[in-house]
Coordinates of C-alpha atoms in Angstrom, one line a residue:
M9 CA -22.5 5.6 -20.5
N10 CA -23.6 2.4 -18.7
E11 CA -22.4 -1.1 -19.4
T12 CA -25.5 -2.0 -21.5
Q13 CA -25.0 1.0 -23.8
K14 CA -21.3 0.0 -24.4
I15 CA -22.2 -3.5 -25.6
T16 CA -23.1 -4.0 -29.2
P17 CA -23.7 -7.2 -31.2
L18 CA -21.3 -7.7 -34.1
V19 CA -19.7 -11.1 -34.2
P20 CA -21.8 -14.3 -34.7
P21 CA -20.9 -17.7 -33.2
G22 CA -17.8 -19.3 -34.8
K23 CA -16.5 -16.0 -36.2
I24 CA -13.8 -13.5 -35.3
L25 CA -13.4 -9.9 -36.4
C26 CA -10.4 -9.3 -38.6
F27 CA -8.2 -6.5 -37.2
I28 CA -7.0 -5.4 -40.6
T29 CA -10.1 -5.7 -42.9
G30 CA -13.0 -5.6 -40.4
T31 CA -14.5 -8.6 -42.0
L32 CA -15.6 -11.8 -40.3
R33 CA -13.2 -14.8 -40.3
K34 CA -13.6 -18.3 -38.9
D35 CA -12.8 -18.4 -35.2
T36 CA -9.9 -21.0 -35.0
P37 CA -6.8 -21.1 -32.9
E38 CA -4.7 -20.4 -36.0
E39 CA -6.8 -17.3 -36.9
N40 CA -6.5 -15.9 -33.4
V41 CA -2.7 -16.2 -33.6
R42 CA -2.8 -14.4 -37.0
Q43 CA -5.0 -11.6 -35.6
R44 CA -2.7 -11.0 -32.7
W45 CA 0.2 -10.6 -35.1
A46 CA -1.8 -8.4 -37.4
R47 CA -2.3 -6.1 -34.4
A48 CA 1.4 -6.4 -33.5
L49 CA 2.4 -5.2 -37.0
V50 CA 0.4 -2.0 -36.4
D51 CA 0.8 -1.4 -32.7
D52 CA 4.4 -2.7 -32.2
Y53 CA 6.1 -2.4 -35.6
G54 CA 4.3 0.8 -36.6
Y55 CA 2.9 -0.3 -40.0
S56 CA -0.3 1.2 -41.3
K57 CA -3.4 -1.1 -41.6
R58 CA -3.8 0.1 -45.2
D59 CA -0.4 -1.4 -46.1
I60 CA -1.0 -4.8 -44.6
G61 CA -2.6 -7.7 -46.5
V62 CA -4.3 -10.8 -45.1
E63 CA -4.0 -14.1 -47.0
T64 CA -2.3 -12.4 -50.0
K65 CA -2.1 -14.6 -53.0
I66 CA 1.4 -15.3 -54.2
K67 CA 2.0 -16.8 -57.6
M68 CA 4.6 -19.6 -57.6
G69 CA 5.0 -20.8 -61.1
R70 CA 1.6 -22.1 -62.3
S71 CA 0.1 -22.2 -58.9
S72 CA -0.6 -19.6 -56.2
K73 CA -0.7 -19.8 -52.4
K74 CA -1.8 -17.5 -49.6
C75 CA 0.6 -15.8 -47.3
D76 CA -0.8 -15.2 -43.8
L77 CA 0.2 -11.5 -43.6
T78 CA 2.1 -9.2 -46.0
V79 CA 3.4 -5.7 -45.7
F80 CA 3.3 -3.6 -48.9
R81 CA 5.2 -0.5 -49.8
P82 CA 3.5 2.5 -48.2
G83 CA 0.5 3.5 -50.2
A84 CA 1.1 1.0 -53.0
E85 CA -1.5 -1.3 -54.6
H86 CA -1.7 -4.7 -52.9
K87 CA 0.1 -6.6 -55.6
Q88 CA 2.8 -9.2 -55.4
E89 CA 5.4 -6.9 -56.9
N90 CA 4.9 -4.4 -54.1
I91 CA 5.4 -6.8 -51.1
L92 CA 8.1 -5.7 -48.7
I93 CA 7.7 -8.4 -46.0
C94 CA 6.1 -11.8 -45.9
I95 CA 4.8 -13.1 -42.5
E96 CA 3.7 -16.6 -41.6
V97 CA 2.3 -17.2 -38.1
K98 CA 1.6 -20.6 -36.6
R99 CA 0.5 -22.0 -33.2
D100 CA 3.2 -21.9 -30.6
D101 CA 3.5 -25.7 -30.7
V102 CA 4.7 -25.7 -34.4
K103 CA 8.4 -26.0 -35.0
P104 CA 10.3 -24.3 -37.8
S105 CA 11.4 -27.7 -39.0
D106 CA 7.9 -28.9 -39.4
S107 CA 7.5 -30.4 -42.9
K108 CA 4.1 -28.9 -43.6
D109 CA 3.9 -25.6 -41.6
G110 CA 7.6 -24.9 -41.0
D111 CA 9.7 -22.0 -42.3
G112 CA 10.1 -23.6 -45.7
Q113 CA 6.7 -22.3 -46.6
L114 CA 7.8 -18.7 -45.8
I115 CA 11.1 -19.1 -47.6
S116 CA 9.3 -20.2 -50.8
Y117 CA 7.1 -17.1 -50.6
M118 CA 10.1 -14.8 -50.2
S119 CA 11.8 -16.5 -53.2
A120 CA 8.7 -15.8 -55.4
C121 CA 8.4 -12.1 -54.3
P122 CA 10.5 -9.0 -54.3
S123 CA 10.3 -8.9 -50.5
K124 CA 13.6 -8.6 -48.8
F125 CA 12.4 -9.6 -45.4
G126 CA 10.3 -12.4 -43.9
L127 CA 9.1 -13.4 -40.4
W128 CA 8.1 -16.8 -39.2
V129 CA 6.5 -17.2 -35.8
G130 CA 5.5 -20.4 -34.1
Q131 CA 7.5 -22.2 -31.4
E132 CA 10.2 -19.7 -32.2
M133 CA 10.3 -16.3 -33.8
R134 CA 12.6 -16.2 -36.8
G135 CA 13.5 -13.3 -39.1
Y136 CA 14.8 -13.7 -42.7
F137 CA 16.7 -11.6 -45.1
K138 CA 17.0 -12.1 -48.9
N139 CA 20.4 -11.2 -50.3
N140 CA 21.0 -9.7 -53.7
D141 CA 21.9 -13.2 -55.1
G142 CA 18.6 -14.6 -53.9
S143 CA 20.0 -16.5 -50.9
I144 CA 18.0 -16.2 -47.7
E145 CA 19.6 -16.0 -44.3
L146 CA 18.4 -15.9 -40.7
I147 CA 18.3 -12.5 -38.9
A148 CA 16.9 -11.4 -35.5
D149 CA 13.8 -9.6 -36.7
I150 CA 12.1 -7.6 -39.4
P151 CA 12.5 -3.8 -39.7
R152 CA 10.2 -1.4 -37.9
S153 CA 8.1 1.0 -40.1
G154 CA 10.4 3.7 -41.5
D155 CA 13.6 1.6 -41.3
D156 CA 15.3 -0.1 -44.1
T157 CA 16.9 -2.8 -41.9
P158 CA 16.5 -4.1 -38.4
R159 CA 18.6 -2.4 -35.8
R160 CA 19.2 -2.1 -32.1
P161 CA 16.5 -0.1 -30.3
R162 CA 16.8 3.3 -28.7
R163 CA 14.7 4.3 -25.7
T164 CA 12.3 6.2 -28.0
D165 CA 11.7 2.9 -30.0
L166 CA 10.2 1.0 -27.0
K167 CA 6.6 0.1 -27.5
I168 CA 3.8 -0.6 -25.0
V169 CA 2.3 -4.0 -25.9
H170 CA -1.1 -5.4 -25.2
E171 CA -0.1 -9.1 -25.1
L172 CA 3.1 -10.6 -23.6
T173 CA 2.0 -14.1 -22.8
S174 CA 3.0 -15.6 -26.1
V175 CA 6.3 -13.7 -26.2
F176 CA 7.3 -14.9 -22.7
R177 CA 6.2 -18.5 -23.5
R178 CA 8.3 -18.6 -26.7
C179 CA 11.4 -17.2 -24.8
H180 CA 10.9 -19.7 -21.9
N181 CA 10.5 -22.6 -24.3
Y182 CA 13.5 -21.6 -26.3
I183 CA 15.6 -21.5 -23.2
H184 CA 14.3 -24.9 -22.1
A185 CA 14.9 -26.5 -25.5
N186 CA 18.2 -24.9 -26.4
G187 CA 19.8 -24.1 -23.1
G188 CA 20.1 -27.6 -21.6
L189 CA 18.1 -26.5 -18.6
Q190 CA 15.1 -28.0 -16.8
K191 CA 11.9 -26.0 -17.0
A192 CA 12.2 -24.5 -13.5
E193 CA 15.8 -23.5 -14.2
A194 CA 14.8 -22.0 -17.6
F195 CA 12.1 -20.0 -15.7
H196 CA 14.6 -18.4 -13.4
E197 CA 17.1 -17.6 -16.2
M198 CA 14.2 -16.0 -18.1
L199 CA 13.4 -13.9 -15.0
K200 CA 16.9 -12.7 -14.7
L201 CA 16.7 -11.3 -18.2
I202 CA 13.3 -9.8 -17.6
F203 CA 14.7 -8.0 -14.6
C204 CA 17.7 -6.8 -16.6
K205 CA 15.3 -5.6 -19.3
T206 CA 13.2 -3.7 -16.7
Y207 CA 16.2 -2.2 -15.0
D208 CA 17.6 -1.0 -18.3
E209 CA 14.3 0.7 -19.1
Q210 CA 14.2 2.4 -15.8
E211 CA 17.8 3.4 -15.3
G212 CA 19.5 3.1 -18.7
D213 CA 20.6 5.8 -21.2
L214 CA 19.1 6.6 -24.6
E215 CA 21.2 3.8 -26.1
L216 CA 19.9 0.7 -24.4
D217 CA 22.1 -2.1 -23.1
F218 CA 19.4 -4.7 -23.3
S219 CA 19.6 -4.9 -27.1
I220 CA 21.4 -6.6 -29.9
S221 CA 21.9 -5.8 -33.6
P222 CA 21.3 -8.3 -36.4
S223 CA 25.0 -8.6 -37.2
E224 CA 25.8 -9.3 -33.5
Q225 CA 23.0 -11.9 -33.2
K226 CA 24.5 -13.8 -36.2
S227 CA 28.1 -14.0 -34.8
I228 CA 29.6 -15.7 -31.8
G229 CA 31.6 -12.6 -31.1
G230 CA 28.5 -10.4 -31.1
Q231 CA 26.6 -12.8 -28.8
R232 CA 29.5 -12.9 -26.3
K233 CA 29.8 -9.1 -26.5
L234 CA 26.1 -9.0 -25.5
I235 CA 26.7 -11.2 -22.5
E236 CA 30.0 -9.7 -21.3
E237 CA 29.6 -6.0 -22.0
R238 CA 25.8 -5.5 -21.5
L239 CA 23.9 -8.3 -19.7
K240 CA 26.5 -9.0 -17.0
P241 CA 26.8 -5.4 -15.8
L242 CA 23.0 -5.0 -16.0
F243 CA 22.6 -8.1 -13.8
E244 CA 25.1 -6.8 -11.3
H245 CA 22.9 -3.7 -10.9
V246 CA 19.8 -5.9 -10.6
K247 CA 21.4 -8.0 -7.8
R248 CA 22.3 -4.9 -5.8
S249 CA 18.7 -3.6 -6.3
Y250 CA 17.0 -6.8 -5.3
P251 CA 19.4 -8.6 -2.8
F252 CA 16.4 -10.4 -1.3
I253 CA 15.6 -12.1 -4.6
F254 CA 19.0 -12.7 -6.2
L255 CA 22.1 -14.0 -4.4
S256 CA 25.3 -12.0 -4.7
D257 CA 27.1 -14.8 -6.5
E258 CA 24.4 -15.6 -9.0
T259 CA 25.2 -15.3 -12.7
I260 CA 23.4 -15.5 -16.0
K261 CA 23.9 -19.2 -17.0
L262 CA 22.6 -19.0 -20.5
E263 CA 24.6 -19.8 -23.6
P264 CA 25.3 -16.6 -25.6
S265 CA 23.2 -17.7 -28.5
V266 CA 20.2 -18.4 -26.3
A267 CA 20.5 -15.1 -24.5
A268 CA 20.8 -13.3 -27.8
Y269 CA 17.5 -14.9 -29.0
V270 CA 15.6 -13.7 -25.9
V271 CA 17.1 -10.2 -26.1
G272 CA 16.1 -10.1 -29.7
E273 CA 12.5 -11.0 -28.8
L274 CA 12.1 -8.5 -26.0
Q275 CA 14.3 -5.6 -27.0
F276 CA 11.6 -3.4 -28.6
I277 CA 9.0 -4.0 -25.9
S278 CA 8.5 -1.7 -23.0
I279 CA 7.9 -4.1 -20.1
L280 CA 8.0 -1.3 -17.6
N281 CA 5.2 0.7 -19.1
S282 CA 3.0 -2.1 -20.4
A283 CA -0.2 -2.5 -18.5
T284 CA 0.1 -4.4 -15.2
D285 CA -2.6 -6.9 -16.1
V286 CA -0.7 -7.7 -19.4
K287 CA 2.5 -8.3 -17.4
G288 CA 0.7 -10.2 -14.7
E289 CA -1.0 -12.6 -17.1
A290 CA 2.2 -13.3 -19.0
Y291 CA 4.2 -13.8 -15.7
E292 CA 1.5 -16.1 -14.2
T293 CA 1.5 -18.2 -17.4
L294 CA 5.2 -18.7 -16.9
V295 CA 4.8 -19.6 -13.3
G296 CA 1.9 -21.9 -14.0
A297 CA 4.1 -23.9 -16.4
N298 CA 6.6 -24.5 -13.5
L299 CA 4.1 -25.0 -10.6
R300 CA 3.7 -28.7 -9.9
G301 CA 0.9 -28.4 -7.3
D302 CA 2.2 -31.4 -5.4
R303 CA 1.6 -29.7 -2.0
G304 CA -1.8 -28.3 -2.8
E305 CA -0.4 -25.1 -4.3
Y306 CA -2.5 -23.7 -7.0
F307 CA -3.1 -20.3 -8.6
T308 CA -6.1 -18.4 -7.4
P309 CA -7.9 -17.1 -10.5
R310 CA -7.6 -13.4 -11.0
N311 CA -11.4 -12.8 -10.9
V312 CA -11.6 -14.5 -7.5
C313 CA -8.7 -12.4 -6.1
D314 CA -10.3 -9.2 -7.5
M315 CA -13.7 -10.1 -6.2
T316 CA -12.5 -10.8 -2.6
V317 CA -10.2 -7.7 -2.6
Q318 CA -12.9 -5.4 -3.9
M319 CA -15.5 -6.6 -1.4
I320 CA -13.1 -6.1 1.5
M321 CA -12.0 -2.7 0.3
Q322 CA -15.6 -1.5 0.5
H323 CA -15.3 -1.6 4.3
F324 CA -12.6 1.1 4.3
E325 CA -12.7 4.8 3.3
D326 CA -10.5 5.4 0.3
R327 CA -8.2 7.5 2.4
E328 CA -7.7 4.6 4.8
L329 CA -6.4 2.2 2.2
S330 CA -3.0 3.8 2.1
S331 CA -2.3 2.9 5.7
I332 CA -4.0 -0.5 6.4
K333 CA -1.8 -3.5 6.8
V334 CA -2.5 -6.5 4.5
I335 CA -1.1 -10.0 4.5
D336 CA -1.5 -13.3 2.6
C337 CA -0.2 -15.9 5.0
C338 CA 0.2 -18.6 2.4
C339 CA 0.9 -16.3 -0.6
G340 CA 2.0 -18.7 -3.2
T341 CA 2.9 -16.8 -6.3
G342 CA 1.4 -13.6 -4.9
G343 CA -2.0 -13.4 -6.7
F344 CA -4.0 -11.9 -3.8
L345 CA -1.2 -9.3 -3.1
V346 CA -1.0 -8.3 -6.7
S347 CA -4.8 -7.9 -6.9
W348 CA -4.6 -5.6 -3.8
I349 CA -1.9 -3.5 -5.5
D350 CA -3.8 -3.3 -8.8
N351 CA -7.1 -2.3 -7.2
L352 CA -5.3 0.2 -4.9
R353 CA -3.5 1.7 -7.9
R354 CA -6.8 2.4 -9.6
K355 CA -8.1 4.2 -6.6
L356 CA -4.9 6.2 -6.2
I357 CA -5.0 7.2 -9.9
D358 CA -8.6 8.5 -9.4
Q359 CA -7.5 10.3 -6.3
E360 CA -4.6 12.0 -8.1
I361 CA -6.9 13.0 -11.0
R362 CA -9.3 14.6 -8.5
R363 CA -6.4 16.5 -7.0
G364 CA -5.6 17.9 -10.5
N365 CA -2.2 16.1 -10.7
P366 CA -0.9 16.4 -14.3
S367 CA 0.9 13.0 -14.0
P368 CA -1.6 10.9 -12.0
R369 CA -0.2 7.5 -13.0
D370 CA 3.4 8.5 -12.2
R371 CA 2.4 9.8 -8.8
A372 CA 0.3 6.7 -8.1
R373 CA 3.3 4.5 -9.0
E374 CA 5.4 6.3 -6.4
R375 CA 2.7 6.0 -3.8
I376 CA 2.2 2.3 -4.5
K377 CA 5.9 1.6 -4.0
Q378 CA 5.9 3.5 -0.7
I379 CA 2.6 2.0 0.6
C380 CA 3.5 -1.6 -0.3
G381 CA 6.9 -1.3 1.3
Q382 CA 5.2 -0.4 4.6
S383 CA 1.9 -2.3 4.5
L384 CA 1.8 -5.3 2.2
F385 CA 3.2 -8.7 3.4
G386 CA 3.4 -12.3 2.4
L387 CA 4.5 -15.6 3.9
D388 CA 5.0 -19.0 2.3
I389 CA 6.8 -22.2 3.2
N390 CA 8.0 -22.9 -0.3
P391 CA 11.2 -21.1 -1.2
F392 CA 10.5 -21.3 -5.0
L393 CA 7.1 -19.6 -4.4
V394 CA 8.6 -17.0 -2.1
R395 CA 11.0 -15.9 -4.8
T396 CA 8.3 -16.2 -7.4
A397 CA 6.0 -13.9 -5.4
Q398 CA 8.7 -11.4 -4.8
M399 CA 9.4 -11.1 -8.5
N400 CA 5.6 -10.9 -9.2
L401 CA 5.3 -8.0 -6.8
V402 CA 8.3 -6.2 -8.3
M403 CA 6.6 -6.3 -11.7
H404 CA 3.4 -4.9 -10.2
G405 CA 4.7 -2.1 -8.2
D406 CA 6.5 -3.6 -5.2
G407 CA 6.2 -4.7 -1.6
S408 CA 8.5 -7.5 -2.6
T409 CA 10.9 -7.0 0.4
N410 CA 8.0 -8.0 2.7
V411 CA 7.6 -11.6 1.4
H412 CA 9.3 -14.1 3.7
R413 CA 9.8 -17.8 3.8
A414 CA 8.0 -19.2 6.9
S415 CA 5.4 -21.8 7.8
S416 CA 2.5 -19.8 9.0
L417 CA 1.0 -22.9 10.5
M418 CA 3.7 -22.8 13.1
R419 CA 3.9 -20.3 15.9
P420 CA 6.0 -17.1 15.2
G421 CA 8.7 -18.4 17.6
E422 CA 9.6 -21.0 15.0
W423 CA 9.8 -18.6 12.1
P424 CA 13.0 -17.0 10.8
E425 CA 13.8 -13.8 12.6
Q426 CA 13.0 -11.5 9.7
A427 CA 9.5 -12.9 9.3
R428 CA 8.9 -12.8 13.0
Q429 CA 9.8 -9.2 13.3
S430 CA 7.9 -8.2 10.1
V431 CA 4.5 -9.7 10.7
P432 CA 3.7 -10.4 14.4
F433 CA 0.3 -11.9 15.3
G434 CA -2.4 -9.4 15.8
S435 CA -0.9 -6.7 13.6
M436 CA -2.9 -6.9 10.3
D437 CA -6.0 -5.1 9.2
V438 CA -6.7 -7.6 6.4
V439 CA -5.8 -11.2 5.7
I440 CA -6.6 -12.5 2.2
T441 CA -5.5 -16.0 1.4
N442 CA -6.1 -19.3 -0.5
P443 CA -4.6 -22.0 1.8
P444 CA -3.4 -25.3 0.4
F445 CA -5.9 -28.1 0.1
G446 CA -5.8 -31.8 -0.2
D447 CA -4.5 -35.0 1.4
E448 CA -0.9 -33.9 0.8
V449 CA -1.2 -31.1 3.4
K450 CA -2.8 -32.7 6.4
V451 CA -1.1 -31.7 9.7
D452 CA -0.3 -34.5 12.2
D453 CA 2.6 -32.8 14.1
A454 CA 1.5 -33.0 17.8
H455 CA 3.5 -29.9 18.7
V456 CA 1.9 -27.8 15.9
L457 CA -1.6 -29.1 16.7
S458 CA -1.2 -28.3 20.4
Q459 CA -1.0 -24.6 19.6
Y460 CA -4.4 -24.5 18.0
Q461 CA -7.7 -24.2 19.8
L462 CA -9.4 -25.9 16.9
A463 CA -7.5 -29.1 17.5
S464 CA -9.4 -29.6 20.8
W465 CA -12.6 -27.5 20.2
G466 CA -15.8 -29.5 20.6
T467 CA -14.1 -32.8 21.5
E468 CA -12.8 -34.4 24.7
N469 CA -9.7 -35.8 23.0
R470 CA -7.3 -33.6 21.0
R471 CA -7.5 -34.3 17.3
S472 CA -4.4 -36.1 16.0
M473 CA -4.6 -34.9 12.4
M474 CA -6.3 -32.0 10.7
P475 CA -6.5 -30.7 7.1
A476 CA -4.3 -27.6 6.7
E477 CA -7.2 -25.5 5.4
Q478 CA -9.1 -25.9 8.6
L479 CA -6.1 -24.7 10.7
F480 CA -5.5 -21.8 8.4
M481 CA -8.9 -20.4 9.5
E482 CA -7.4 -20.0 13.0
T483 CA -4.1 -18.8 11.6
G484 CA -5.8 -16.0 9.7
M485 CA -7.6 -14.9 12.8
N486 CA -4.3 -14.9 14.7
F487 CA -2.8 -12.4 12.3
L488 CA -5.7 -9.9 12.5
K489 CA -6.2 -7.0 14.8
P490 CA -9.6 -6.9 16.5
G491 CA -12.1 -5.7 13.9
G492 CA -9.9 -6.9 11.0
F493 CA -11.2 -8.7 7.9
L494 CA -10.4 -12.3 6.7
G495 CA -11.1 -13.2 3.1
V496 CA -10.4 -16.9 2.5
V497 CA -10.9 -19.4 -0.3
I498 CA -12.4 -22.6 1.3
P499 CA -13.9 -25.9 0.2
D500 CA -17.7 -25.9 0.6
G501 CA -17.4 -28.6 3.3
I502 CA -16.3 -26.0 5.8
L503 CA -19.6 -24.4 5.4
N504 CA -22.0 -27.4 5.3
N505 CA -20.2 -30.6 6.3
P506 CA -22.0 -31.9 9.5
G507 CA -18.6 -33.2 10.7
L508 CA -17.2 -29.6 10.8
T509 CA -19.9 -28.1 13.1
F510 CA -17.1 -27.6 15.6
L511 CA -15.2 -25.3 13.2
R512 CA -18.2 -23.2 12.4
D513 CA -19.0 -22.9 16.1
W514 CA -15.5 -21.7 16.8
L515 CA -15.7 -19.2 13.9
L516 CA -19.0 -17.8 15.1
R517 CA -17.5 -17.2 18.6
R518 CA -14.5 -15.3 17.1
S519 CA -16.0 -13.4 14.2
K520 CA -19.0 -12.1 12.3
V521 CA -19.8 -13.7 9.0
I522 CA -19.8 -10.8 6.5
A523 CA -20.3 -12.6 3.2
S524 CA -20.3 -16.1 1.6
V525 CA -19.9 -16.6 -2.1
A526 CA -20.3 -20.1 -3.6
L527 CA -18.1 -20.1 -6.7
P528 CA -18.9 -22.1 -9.8
K529 CA -17.3 -25.6 -10.0
E530 CA -15.4 -24.5 -13.1
T531 CA -13.7 -21.6 -11.4
F532 CA -10.4 -23.5 -10.8
G533 CA -10.7 -25.3 -14.1
R534 CA -7.3 -23.9 -15.4
N535 CA -5.6 -24.4 -12.1
K536 CA -6.7 -27.8 -10.8
G537 CA -7.5 -26.4 -7.4
V538 CA -10.4 -27.1 -5.0
N539 CA -13.4 -28.7 -6.8
N540 CA -16.2 -27.0 -4.7
P541 CA -14.8 -23.6 -3.8
S542 CA -16.3 -20.8 -1.8
V543 CA -15.0 -17.4 -0.6
L544 CA -15.8 -16.6 3.0
I545 CA -15.3 -13.1 4.4
L546 CA -15.3 -12.7 8.2
Q547 CA -14.7 -9.8 10.5
K548 CA -12.8 -10.6 13.7
F549 CA -14.6 -9.6 16.9
T550 CA -13.5 -6.6 18.9
H551 CA -12.1 -7.3 22.3
Q552 CA -15.5 -6.5 23.9
E553 CA -17.3 -8.7 21.4
Y554 CA -14.9 -11.6 22.2
L555 CA -15.6 -11.2 26.0
D556 CA -19.3 -11.2 25.4
A557 CA -19.0 -14.3 23.2
E558 CA -17.2 -16.1 26.1
K559 CA -20.4 -15.4 28.1
N560 CA -22.6 -16.7 25.2
I561 CA -23.7 -13.2 24.4
I562 CA -23.5 -13.0 20.6
D563 CA -25.3 -10.5 18.4
T564 CA -27.0 -12.5 15.6
S565 CA -29.1 -9.7 14.2
G566 CA -26.7 -8.7 11.5
S567 CA -27.3 -9.6 7.8
V568 CA -25.0 -11.8 5.8
F569 CA -24.4 -11.3 2.0
M570 CA -24.7 -14.7 0.2
C571 CA -24.7 -15.4 -3.5
S572 CA -23.9 -18.1 -6.0
P573 CA -22.6 -16.8 -9.3
A574 CA -23.3 -19.3 -12.1
T575 CA -20.3 -18.6 -14.3
S576 CA -16.7 -17.6 -13.9
G577 CA -15.6 -17.0 -17.5
I578 CA -14.3 -20.5 -18.3
D579 CA -15.7 -24.0 -18.9
K580 CA -14.8 -27.3 -17.3
R581 CA -11.8 -27.6 -19.6
G582 CA -10.5 -24.2 -18.7
N583 CA -11.5 -22.6 -22.1
T584 CA -12.8 -19.0 -22.0
V585 CA -16.5 -18.7 -22.6
F586 CA -18.1 -15.5 -23.8
L587 CA -21.5 -13.8 -23.5
R588 CA -23.9 -14.1 -26.4
H589 CA -27.1 -12.5 -27.4
P590 CA -30.3 -14.7 -27.7
N591 CA -29.6 -15.1 -31.4
G592 CA -26.2 -16.6 -30.6
E593 CA -24.0 -13.6 -31.6
Y594 CA -21.2 -12.6 -29.4
I595 CA -21.6 -9.5 -27.2
L596 CA -18.7 -7.0 -27.6
D597 CA -17.6 -4.2 -25.3
A598 CA -16.8 -0.6 -26.4
D599 CA -13.4 -1.8 -27.7
G600 CA -14.8 -4.5 -29.9
E601 CA -13.6 -7.3 -27.6
R602 CA -15.8 -10.3 -26.7
V603 CA -17.1 -10.1 -23.1
P604 CA -16.3 -13.1 -20.9
D605 CA -19.3 -14.8 -19.3
D606 CA -18.1 -14.1 -15.8
Q607 CA -20.6 -13.5 -13.0
V608 CA -17.9 -13.8 -10.4
A609 CA -16.6 -10.4 -11.6
M610 CA -20.1 -8.9 -11.0
V611 CA -20.3 -9.9 -7.3
P612 CA -18.5 -6.8 -5.9
K613 CA -21.1 -4.5 -7.5
A614 CA -23.9 -6.7 -6.2
Y615 CA -22.3 -6.5 -2.7
E616 CA -22.0 -2.7 -2.9
N617 CA -25.7 -2.5 -3.8
W618 CA -26.6 -4.9 -1.0
R619 CA -24.7 -2.8 1.5
S620 CA -26.3 0.4 0.3
S621 CA -29.8 -1.2 0.7
L622 CA -29.0 -1.8 4.4
S623 CA -28.2 1.8 5.2

């Protein structure tokens, strides 16, 4: 089935498809939150669609109001007397204490219903239980389908989830608001718990340590028991497993009540087995909230990473990809490296399926860990980003031990010993990177500039200051073996600014231009990066080609792939934009999801077709 056959028009502009009823609802931020939770009740909590109501009318004296979501007794008629659970969901900026949309609304519904349980979700997630005397108290969560009360999860209870971003954001914000920590500190405390959770999933017993019962969550003694008897031992194991990320004397610094909240939110989720793109998006959202960008450091959008990686991978046989060495010499949070892992994983899974392996994903996971440990590398000058990238790689398969703190603008002799030994110049098959841009990262150190040919190329007097992104072009070449590939995000000026003719001349005497992709201006709309971005892919000359170029013998007969995708899936404000039919209706994929209007993602296929046409 081709892509056109998969796509069917269903949803008109301004509407969203209800997950429970299949009817059209108004496309608002609030409705999208409700639909995510409707899906969670089915996928995560195990309730049947037929037992879930949307905007159920609840009589309250002479008036009636609509509850966002309700769970009814299994198979029972959707009437107020059959309601088991009331759920109210709000945007994540709404507080429980809000006079209009806070938890008072939910409590009033519970009081008017026979329901024993309630769930309110906004800036926090709060469970509620109604006692026999009608009083309502806070609890950790609502019961899963088949249970009478909430309980600690067992391994068999863990659920793969399709959305983690809102959960991670709630936990991070709760730590920040209630733990007395700055956002960056809250971020690292949150990551400690994520690592504890992942370790427990991977190595723990049937009875999980990363868990808390409702009674424990309500008591100081139970919260302290969680910290002392479960989380502390888990974190000791984590530190021994990841000594390059966590120091031996680090501890979990959260108040017991705050740790209990986060454990309660995460305990039924399988982080380990949830899709890597789900984990990656959630993790990057956390990082983005803590990334200031004051040194030109910005996320590279995932579609740009994937485009660049997929184009470069086409130059290698699939069997070669497990042995080639790849580096991002200013790796930031690790976006390019994660993209390489994810695209390689897909190829390995396909390979294992062709081999008839009954567990292709498990085998691919093992191979990814081994390959990345030997062949995937990252450098960055910012210690916060180094640690962040290491954690990112751990969550995506690994290679985290090969991320080092070093200024790749300097010569290796000035790097720490571990980085110098790990990634010597001339040792990489592929360099993929998005160097820092802007006035904040201009280089004026005479010693550093003296090590670059570009500082004196095409001029009688050595340049006294250069933007870092220009020098990174030479740095990328320095890392490559002869014949290796450089994929780099650059400002358009490097390609067309008359004042940078010297840089283009130097590149053409060191490499072949393979492809140039002018990205839409909106591409970095969410990340506040370069305004006029392009991706340039170069292949470093072989030794003989370099010697010929020194004699002005340069082969200019080769073709160059050039394109300019018009859309990147977002608008100028960073909002997602979707494909529509001529009549204005949204285009949906085979899973009923709206299709982003993203031509950047189509470039690798166009590149593949172009290369095929040349052969």
